[in-house]
Amino acid sequence: MKPTEQTTPVPLSFENTSLRIPIAEILPLKQLSISVLKSVKYAQIAASIAEVGIIEPPVVIRDRQHAGVFHLLDGHIRVDVLAKRGEAEVVCLVATQDEAYTYNKRISRLATIQEHKMMLNAIEKGVPQERLARALNVNISSIRNKKSLLDGICPEVVDMLKDKHVPLNTIGQLKKLKTMRQIEVAQLMTAMNKYTITYAQSLVAATPEAMLVKPKKPIKGLSQDQITLMENEAANLDREFKAIEHDYGTDHLDLVLATGYLTRLLSNARVVRHLAQYFPDILSEFQKITELRKAA
């Protein structure tokens, strides 16, 4: 019989139970700046706490030298809001180790479409739009606009952008396009990893009128011939981009193999001496290529 393998248990990152801790006993690791106190994020968190309370508990760690004292690792804004509201205690998660990393940097923030679906789900379950507006610290009209966010957007585009952080105005630009052009533009934005409103506007401006939901408004200073030329150039760029994207993987592999071979070649002193004596220009170019690879 084989001996039983011993496995080392993974230590817990947090204590088994959360604690209700007096705010006075929690020492922040940083002071909130004036800009943070006046930010939209601070106002939204304050509004959310006022409406629904604490959703994500702050994270603290025990002071190793003073019993009953805790250091605040994550949740500085939440604790500050509670203190200003006159709260004496807060429920916290107690970490067992301080690895000096920021918790919020490891959180995947909700993408635009995910947030939209979550908000619709809340409304369907009976949460009043007014309460959502108060919790998010936005105007009620903003909630109504977000409710119809995906009206006019085809399912293929929704699927492509479902986990992307796309500005609301960019989605508004997509609504100006017919289905096939929506898909093309979404593919371009995803390939470029660029979802800004200006980029979306440029793609809409370069779209032929036949692929728009409504006719374009005349552009001041441009004739119809100039607009048509711009649309044709944009279509050519789209085709060239897709061709380059198709060949990129193969070309990149070839480049990695070639530079790897050159690096090994130039590590041979006899080869370097031969090239330096008879082909100095080629040696210089080879060295530039290998240096670029090291820098990359």
mmCIF file of C-alpha atoms in Angstrom:
data_model
loop_
_atom_site.group_PDB
_atom_site.id
_atom_site.type_symbol
_atom_site.label_atom_id
_atom_site.label_comp_id
_atom_site.label_asym_id
_atom_site.label_seq_id
_atom_site.Cartn_x
_atom_site.Cartn_y
_atom_site.Cartn_z
ATOM 1 C CA MET A 1 0.000 0.000 0.000
ATOM 2 C CA LYS A 2 1.142 3.514 -0.800
ATOM 3 C CA PRO A 3 1.669 5.751 2.242
ATOM 4 C CA THR A 4 -0.997 8.390 2.740
ATOM 5 C CA GLU A 5 0.165 11.722 1.338
ATOM 6 C CA GLN A 6 0.255 14.523 3.895
ATOM 7 C CA THR A 7 -1.201 17.812 2.691
ATOM 8 C CA THR A 8 -0.450 21.125 4.320
ATOM 9 C CA PRO A 9 -3.681 22.943 5.220
ATOM 10 C CA VAL A 10 -4.119 26.374 3.661
ATOM 11 C CA PRO A 11 -4.273 29.015 6.420
ATOM 12 C CA LEU A 12 -7.458 31.064 6.623
ATOM 13 C CA SER A 13 -7.218 34.660 5.471
ATOM 14 C CA PHE A 14 -9.949 35.795 7.885
ATOM 15 C CA GLU A 15 -11.181 34.819 11.325
ATOM 16 C CA ASN A 16 -14.201 32.519 11.330
ATOM 17 C CA THR A 17 -16.655 35.151 12.550
ATOM 18 C CA SER A 18 -17.075 38.845 11.878
ATOM 19 C CA LEU A 19 -16.894 41.270 14.800
ATOM 20 C CA ARG A 20 -18.886 44.329 15.816
ATOM 21 C CA ILE A 21 -16.105 46.771 16.662
ATOM 22 C CA PRO A 22 -16.303 50.281 18.164
ATOM 23 C CA ILE A 23 -15.241 52.761 15.486
ATOM 24 C CA ALA A 24 -13.041 54.534 18.038
ATOM 25 C CA GLU A 25 -10.899 51.374 18.285
ATOM 26 C CA ILE A 26 -10.270 51.205 14.521
ATOM 27 C CA LEU A 27 -7.112 52.985 13.384
ATOM 28 C CA PRO A 28 -7.105 53.981 9.672
ATOM 29 C CA LEU A 29 -3.945 53.364 7.677
ATOM 30 C CA LYS A 30 -4.456 56.585 5.718
ATOM 31 C CA GLN A 31 -6.264 59.890 5.950
ATOM 32 C CA LEU A 32 -8.876 60.674 3.316
ATOM 33 C CA SER A 33 -7.883 63.657 1.203
ATOM 34 C CA ILE A 34 -10.139 66.637 0.553
ATOM 35 C CA SER A 35 -10.576 65.519 -3.068
ATOM 36 C CA VAL A 36 -11.804 62.074 -1.937
ATOM 37 C CA LEU A 37 -14.233 63.611 0.565
ATOM 38 C CA LYS A 38 -15.702 65.748 -2.229
ATOM 39 C CA SER A 39 -15.703 63.006 -4.875
ATOM 40 C CA VAL A 40 -18.703 61.402 -6.573
ATOM 41 C CA LYS A 41 -17.604 58.020 -5.188
ATOM 42 C CA TYR A 42 -17.763 59.299 -1.590
ATOM 43 C CA ALA A 43 -21.230 60.767 -2.168
ATOM 44 C CA GLN A 44 -22.479 57.515 -3.717
ATOM 45 C CA ILE A 45 -21.179 55.414 -0.829
ATOM 46 C CA ALA A 46 -22.725 57.816 1.687
ATOM 47 C CA ALA A 47 -26.076 57.660 -0.135
ATOM 48 C CA SER A 48 -25.947 53.851 -0.329
ATOM 49 C CA ILE A 49 -25.211 53.527 3.393
ATOM 50 C CA ALA A 50 -28.051 55.924 4.235
ATOM 51 C CA GLU A 51 -30.501 53.929 2.107
ATOM 52 C CA VAL A 52 -29.521 50.254 2.558
ATOM 53 C CA GLY A 53 -26.729 50.230 5.145
ATOM 54 C CA ILE A 54 -23.319 48.549 4.890
ATOM 55 C CA ILE A 55 -23.235 45.882 2.164
ATOM 56 C CA GLU A 56 -19.525 45.031 2.154
ATOM 57 C CA PRO A 57 -18.010 44.989 5.675
ATOM 58 C CA PRO A 58 -14.738 46.865 6.229
ATOM 59 C CA VAL A 59 -11.623 44.710 6.706
ATOM 60 C CA VAL A 60 -9.430 45.128 9.785
ATOM 61 C CA ILE A 61 -6.489 43.348 11.379
ATOM 62 C CA ARG A 62 -5.701 43.067 15.079
ATOM 63 C CA ASP A 63 -2.835 45.109 16.495
ATOM 64 C CA ARG A 64 -0.156 42.627 17.499
ATOM 65 C CA GLN A 65 0.913 44.642 20.543
ATOM 66 C CA HIS A 66 -2.295 46.213 21.853
ATOM 67 C CA ALA A 67 -5.334 44.022 22.532
ATOM 68 C CA GLY A 68 -8.641 45.540 21.457
ATOM 69 C CA VAL A 69 -7.038 47.804 18.834
ATOM 70 C CA PHE A 70 -7.594 47.183 15.116
ATOM 71 C CA HIS A 71 -5.968 48.594 11.981
ATOM 72 C CA LEU A 72 -8.251 49.351 9.030
ATOM 73 C CA LEU A 73 -7.074 47.621 5.846
ATOM 74 C CA ASP A 74 -10.041 48.287 3.580
ATOM 75 C CA GLY A 75 -13.169 50.451 3.868
ATOM 76 C CA HIS A 76 -11.827 53.872 4.845
ATOM 77 C CA ILE A 77 -14.684 55.730 3.146
ATOM 78 C CA ARG A 78 -17.341 53.463 4.675
ATOM 79 C CA VAL A 79 -15.964 53.893 8.194
ATOM 80 C CA ASP A 80 -15.625 57.673 7.720
ATOM 81 C CA VAL A 81 -19.248 57.922 6.544
ATOM 82 C CA LEU A 82 -20.473 55.892 9.513
ATOM 83 C CA ALA A 83 -18.472 58.014 11.961
ATOM 84 C CA LYS A 84 -19.957 61.220 10.529
ATOM 85 C CA ARG A 85 -23.426 59.702 10.795
ATOM 86 C CA GLY A 86 -22.811 59.248 14.501
ATOM 87 C CA GLU A 87 -22.558 55.444 14.445
ATOM 88 C CA ALA A 88 -20.549 53.997 17.345
ATOM 89 C CA GLU A 89 -19.858 50.484 15.946
ATOM 90 C CA VAL A 90 -19.435 48.664 12.660
ATOM 91 C CA VAL A 91 -19.389 44.968 11.724
ATOM 92 C CA CYS A 92 -15.978 44.066 10.244
ATOM 93 C CA LEU A 93 -14.159 41.136 8.719
ATOM 94 C CA VAL A 94 -10.971 40.409 10.683
ATOM 95 C CA ALA A 95 -7.991 39.479 8.522
ATOM 96 C CA THR A 96 -5.358 37.134 9.913
ATOM 97 C CA GLN A 97 -2.487 38.526 7.860
ATOM 98 C CA ASP A 98 -1.624 41.937 6.508
ATOM 99 C CA GLU A 99 -0.030 41.261 3.139
ATOM 100 C CA ALA A 100 0.017 44.983 2.325
ATOM 101 C CA TYR A 101 -2.102 44.749 -0.782
ATOM 102 C CA THR A 102 -5.188 46.786 -1.571
ATOM 103 C CA TYR A 103 -8.332 44.646 -1.486
ATOM 104 C CA ASN A 104 -10.291 46.801 -3.909
ATOM 105 C CA LYS A 105 -7.642 46.378 -6.617
ATOM 106 C CA ARG A 106 -8.536 42.665 -6.695
ATOM 107 C CA ILE A 107 -12.251 43.311 -7.147
ATOM 108 C CA SER A 108 -13.778 43.013 -10.603
ATOM 109 C CA ARG A 109 -16.054 46.015 -10.892
ATOM 110 C CA LEU A 110 -19.449 45.553 -12.493
ATOM 111 C CA ALA A 111 -19.416 46.160 -16.225
ATOM 112 C CA THR A 112 -21.995 48.549 -17.687
ATOM 113 C CA ILE A 113 -24.314 45.858 -19.065
ATOM 114 C CA GLN A 114 -24.012 43.739 -15.904
ATOM 115 C CA GLU A 115 -25.009 46.756 -13.810
ATOM 116 C CA HIS A 116 -27.963 47.362 -16.149
ATOM 117 C CA LYS A 117 -29.205 43.770 -15.780
ATOM 118 C CA MET A 118 -28.787 43.864 -12.006
ATOM 119 C CA MET A 119 -30.791 47.108 -11.832
ATOM 120 C CA LEU A 120 -33.582 45.619 -13.999
ATOM 121 C CA ASN A 121 -33.630 42.572 -11.740
ATOM 122 C CA ALA A 122 -34.029 44.815 -8.682
ATOM 123 C CA ILE A 123 -36.896 46.727 -10.323
ATOM 124 C CA GLU A 124 -38.624 43.459 -11.326
ATOM 125 C CA LYS A 125 -38.413 42.320 -7.692
ATOM 126 C CA GLY A 126 -40.263 45.430 -6.600
ATOM 127 C CA VAL A 127 -37.506 47.850 -5.594
ATOM 128 C CA PRO A 128 -38.854 51.369 -6.339
ATOM 129 C CA GLN A 129 -36.871 53.379 -8.873
ATOM 130 C CA GLU A 130 -36.791 56.289 -6.409
ATOM 131 C CA ARG A 131 -35.034 54.105 -3.825
ATOM 132 C CA LEU A 132 -32.486 52.916 -6.392
ATOM 133 C CA ALA A 133 -31.803 56.545 -7.304
ATOM 134 C CA ARG A 134 -31.238 57.430 -3.648
ATOM 135 C CA ALA A 135 -28.990 54.411 -3.075
ATOM 136 C CA LEU A 136 -26.864 55.230 -6.139
ATOM 137 C CA ASN A 137 -26.994 58.977 -5.474
ATOM 138 C CA VAL A 138 -28.267 59.746 -8.981
ATOM 139 C CA ASN A 139 -31.236 61.554 -10.452
ATOM 140 C CA ILE A 140 -34.381 59.476 -11.035
ATOM 141 C CA SER A 141 -34.137 60.302 -14.761
ATOM 142 C CA SER A 142 -30.724 58.578 -14.818
ATOM 143 C CA ILE A 143 -32.347 55.375 -13.530
ATOM 144 C CA ARG A 144 -35.020 55.596 -16.230
ATOM 145 C CA ASN A 145 -32.372 56.121 -18.920
ATOM 146 C CA LYS A 146 -30.356 53.141 -17.674
ATOM 147 C CA LYS A 147 -33.510 51.028 -17.649
ATOM 148 C CA SER A 148 -33.765 51.399 -21.448
ATOM 149 C CA LEU A 149 -29.998 51.158 -21.954
ATOM 150 C CA LEU A 150 -30.061 48.181 -24.335
ATOM 151 C CA ASP A 151 -33.152 49.125 -26.339
ATOM 152 C CA GLY A 152 -32.061 49.012 -29.979
ATOM 153 C CA ILE A 153 -28.859 47.040 -29.314
ATOM 154 C CA CYS A 154 -28.728 43.623 -30.987
ATOM 155 C CA PRO A 155 -28.124 40.488 -28.825
ATOM 156 C CA GLU A 156 -24.754 39.724 -30.487
ATOM 157 C CA VAL A 157 -23.388 43.132 -29.435
ATOM 158 C CA VAL A 158 -24.805 42.745 -25.917
ATOM 159 C CA ASP A 159 -22.952 39.425 -25.637
ATOM 160 C CA MET A 160 -19.688 40.944 -26.917
ATOM 161 C CA LEU A 161 -19.807 43.898 -24.524
ATOM 162 C CA LYS A 162 -21.392 42.223 -21.496
ATOM 163 C CA ASP A 163 -18.159 42.199 -19.459
ATOM 164 C CA LYS A 164 -16.685 45.443 -20.815
ATOM 165 C CA HIS A 165 -16.666 48.861 -19.165
ATOM 166 C CA VAL A 166 -18.434 50.752 -21.942
ATOM 167 C CA PRO A 167 -19.516 54.374 -21.323
ATOM 168 C CA LEU A 168 -23.270 54.974 -21.539
ATOM 169 C CA ASN A 169 -22.761 57.535 -24.325
ATOM 170 C CA THR A 170 -20.878 54.953 -26.383
ATOM 171 C CA ILE A 171 -23.871 52.609 -26.196
ATOM 172 C CA GLY A 172 -25.999 55.557 -27.322
ATOM 173 C CA GLN A 173 -23.807 55.882 -30.413
ATOM 174 C CA LEU A 174 -24.257 52.176 -31.215
ATOM 175 C CA LYS A 175 -28.021 52.699 -31.290
ATOM 176 C CA LYS A 176 -27.555 54.922 -34.363
ATOM 177 C CA LEU A 177 -26.332 51.901 -36.347
ATOM 178 C CA LYS A 178 -28.140 49.030 -37.993
ATOM 179 C CA THR A 179 -27.529 45.505 -36.719
ATOM 180 C CA MET A 180 -24.642 44.434 -38.992
ATOM 181 C CA ARG A 181 -22.783 47.721 -38.500
ATOM 182 C CA GLN A 182 -23.337 47.495 -34.732
ATOM 183 C CA ILE A 183 -21.601 44.117 -34.768
ATOM 184 C CA GLU A 184 -18.709 45.451 -36.905
ATOM 185 C CA VAL A 185 -18.188 48.448 -34.616
ATOM 186 C CA ALA A 186 -18.372 46.308 -31.469
ATOM 187 C CA GLN A 187 -15.766 43.954 -32.953
ATOM 188 C CA LEU A 188 -13.476 46.892 -33.767
ATOM 189 C CA MET A 189 -13.812 48.387 -30.287
ATOM 190 C CA THR A 190 -13.141 45.004 -28.669
ATOM 191 C CA ALA A 191 -10.101 44.323 -30.870
ATOM 192 C CA MET A 192 -8.695 47.778 -30.084
ATOM 193 C CA ASN A 193 -9.816 47.566 -26.426
ATOM 194 C CA LYS A 194 -11.112 51.103 -26.876
ATOM 195 C CA TYR A 195 -14.668 52.065 -25.921
ATOM 196 C CA THR A 196 -14.477 55.842 -25.612
ATOM 197 C CA ILE A 197 -17.269 58.087 -26.842
ATOM 198 C CA THR A 198 -14.914 59.887 -29.262
ATOM 199 C CA TYR A 199 -13.852 56.596 -30.867
ATOM 200 C CA ALA A 200 -17.482 55.507 -31.170
ATOM 201 C CA GLN A 201 -18.417 58.859 -32.733
ATOM 202 C CA SER A 202 -15.621 58.541 -35.293
ATOM 203 C CA LEU A 203 -16.838 55.062 -36.271
ATOM 204 C CA VAL A 204 -20.417 56.307 -36.597
ATOM 205 C CA ALA A 205 -19.251 59.285 -38.675
ATOM 206 C CA ALA A 206 -17.419 56.902 -41.031
ATOM 207 C CA THR A 207 -20.472 54.669 -41.451
ATOM 208 C CA PRO A 208 -22.282 54.697 -44.839
ATOM 209 C CA GLU A 209 -25.769 56.139 -44.628
ATOM 210 C CA ALA A 210 -27.311 52.817 -45.699
ATOM 211 C CA MET A 211 -26.061 51.281 -42.435
ATOM 212 C CA LEU A 212 -27.491 54.014 -40.202
ATOM 213 C CA VAL A 213 -30.885 53.911 -38.488
ATOM 214 C CA LYS A 214 -31.497 57.563 -39.416
ATOM 215 C CA PRO A 215 -29.941 59.697 -42.170
ATOM 216 C CA LYS A 216 -26.899 61.714 -41.191
ATOM 217 C CA LYS A 217 -27.129 65.400 -40.488
ATOM 218 C CA PRO A 218 -25.088 67.478 -42.955
ATOM 219 C CA ILE A 219 -21.544 68.139 -41.717
ATOM 220 C CA LYS A 220 -20.591 71.788 -41.979
ATOM 221 C CA GLY A 221 -17.633 72.446 -44.269
ATOM 222 C CA LEU A 222 -17.752 69.044 -46.025
ATOM 223 C CA SER A 223 -19.310 68.280 -49.374
ATOM 224 C CA GLN A 224 -21.128 65.014 -50.091
ATOM 225 C CA ASP A 225 -18.165 63.832 -52.190
ATOM 226 C CA GLN A 226 -15.787 64.443 -49.292
ATOM 227 C CA ILE A 227 -18.073 62.558 -46.896
ATOM 228 C CA THR A 228 -18.293 59.627 -49.330
ATOM 229 C CA LEU A 229 -14.497 59.595 -49.676
ATOM 230 C CA MET A 230 -14.134 59.553 -45.880
ATOM 231 C CA GLU A 231 -16.567 56.636 -45.613
ATOM 232 C CA ASN A 232 -14.664 54.683 -48.277
ATOM 233 C CA GLU A 233 -11.345 55.327 -46.522
ATOM 234 C CA ALA A 234 -12.846 54.148 -43.231
ATOM 235 C CA ALA A 235 -14.128 50.965 -44.892
ATOM 236 C CA ASN A 236 -10.650 50.316 -46.345
ATOM 237 C CA LEU A 237 -9.086 50.817 -42.910
ATOM 238 C CA ASP A 238 -11.561 48.353 -41.416
ATOM 239 C CA ARG A 239 -10.608 45.721 -44.010
ATOM 240 C CA GLU A 240 -6.882 46.326 -43.528
ATOM 241 C CA PHE A 241 -7.218 46.143 -39.758
ATOM 242 C CA LYS A 242 -9.052 42.821 -39.925
ATOM 243 C CA ALA A 243 -6.430 41.421 -42.308
ATOM 244 C CA ILE A 244 -3.606 42.514 -39.979
ATOM 245 C CA GLU A 245 -5.445 41.089 -36.963
ATOM 246 C CA HIS A 246 -5.862 37.762 -38.799
ATOM 247 C CA ASP A 247 -2.132 37.493 -39.530
ATOM 248 C CA TYR A 248 -0.904 38.945 -36.218
ATOM 249 C CA GLY A 249 -0.660 35.652 -34.319
ATOM 250 C CA THR A 250 1.397 33.891 -37.014
ATOM 251 C CA ASP A 251 3.635 36.923 -37.590
ATOM 252 C CA HIS A 252 4.257 37.342 -33.866
ATOM 253 C CA LEU A 253 5.226 33.677 -33.492
ATOM 254 C CA ASP A 254 7.614 33.943 -36.456
ATOM 255 C CA LEU A 255 9.163 37.063 -34.917
ATOM 256 C CA VAL A 256 9.664 35.396 -31.523
ATOM 257 C CA LEU A 257 11.305 32.364 -33.147
ATOM 258 C CA ALA A 258 13.541 34.528 -35.355
ATOM 259 C CA THR A 259 14.705 36.787 -32.520
ATOM 260 C CA GLY A 260 15.300 33.741 -30.323
ATOM 261 C CA TYR A 261 17.476 32.211 -33.026
ATOM 262 C CA LEU A 262 19.430 35.461 -33.468
ATOM 263 C CA THR A 263 19.998 35.717 -29.716
ATOM 264 C CA ARG A 264 21.483 32.217 -29.644
ATOM 265 C CA LEU A 265 23.538 32.975 -32.763
ATOM 266 C CA LEU A 266 25.064 36.116 -31.244
ATOM 267 C CA SER A 267 25.952 34.266 -28.056
ATOM 268 C CA ASN A 268 28.569 32.395 -30.130
ATOM 269 C CA ALA A 269 31.803 34.417 -30.026
ATOM 270 C CA ARG A 270 33.154 32.887 -33.267
ATOM 271 C CA VAL A 271 30.008 33.893 -35.185
ATOM 272 C CA VAL A 272 30.166 37.443 -33.807
ATOM 273 C CA ARG A 273 33.840 37.795 -34.770
ATOM 274 C CA HIS A 274 33.109 36.507 -38.287
ATOM 275 C CA LEU A 275 30.179 38.910 -38.762
ATOM 276 C CA ALA A 276 32.163 41.823 -37.306
ATOM 277 C CA GLN A 277 35.019 41.162 -39.754
ATOM 278 C CA TYR A 278 33.064 40.495 -42.943
ATOM 279 C CA PHE A 279 29.456 41.737 -42.389
ATOM 280 C CA PRO A 280 29.536 44.554 -39.801
ATOM 281 C CA ASP A 281 26.292 46.128 -41.067
ATOM 282 C CA ILE A 282 24.387 42.851 -40.734
ATOM 283 C CA LEU A 283 25.836 42.336 -37.227
ATOM 284 C CA SER A 284 24.669 45.797 -36.226
ATOM 285 C CA GLU A 285 21.106 45.072 -37.387
ATOM 286 C CA PHE A 286 21.071 41.674 -35.669
ATOM 287 C CA GLN A 287 22.187 43.313 -32.414
ATOM 288 C CA LYS A 288 19.432 45.937 -32.688
ATOM 289 C CA ILE A 289 16.807 43.218 -33.104
ATOM 290 C CA THR A 290 18.000 41.248 -30.065
ATOM 291 C CA GLU A 291 18.193 44.433 -27.953
ATOM 292 C CA LEU A 292 14.618 45.292 -28.878
ATOM 293 C CA ARG A 293 13.533 41.808 -27.788
ATOM 294 C CA LYS A 294 15.269 42.251 -24.421
ATOM 295 C CA ALA A 295 13.612 45.636 -23.949
ATOM 296 C CA ALA A 296 10.182 44.154 -24.733
#
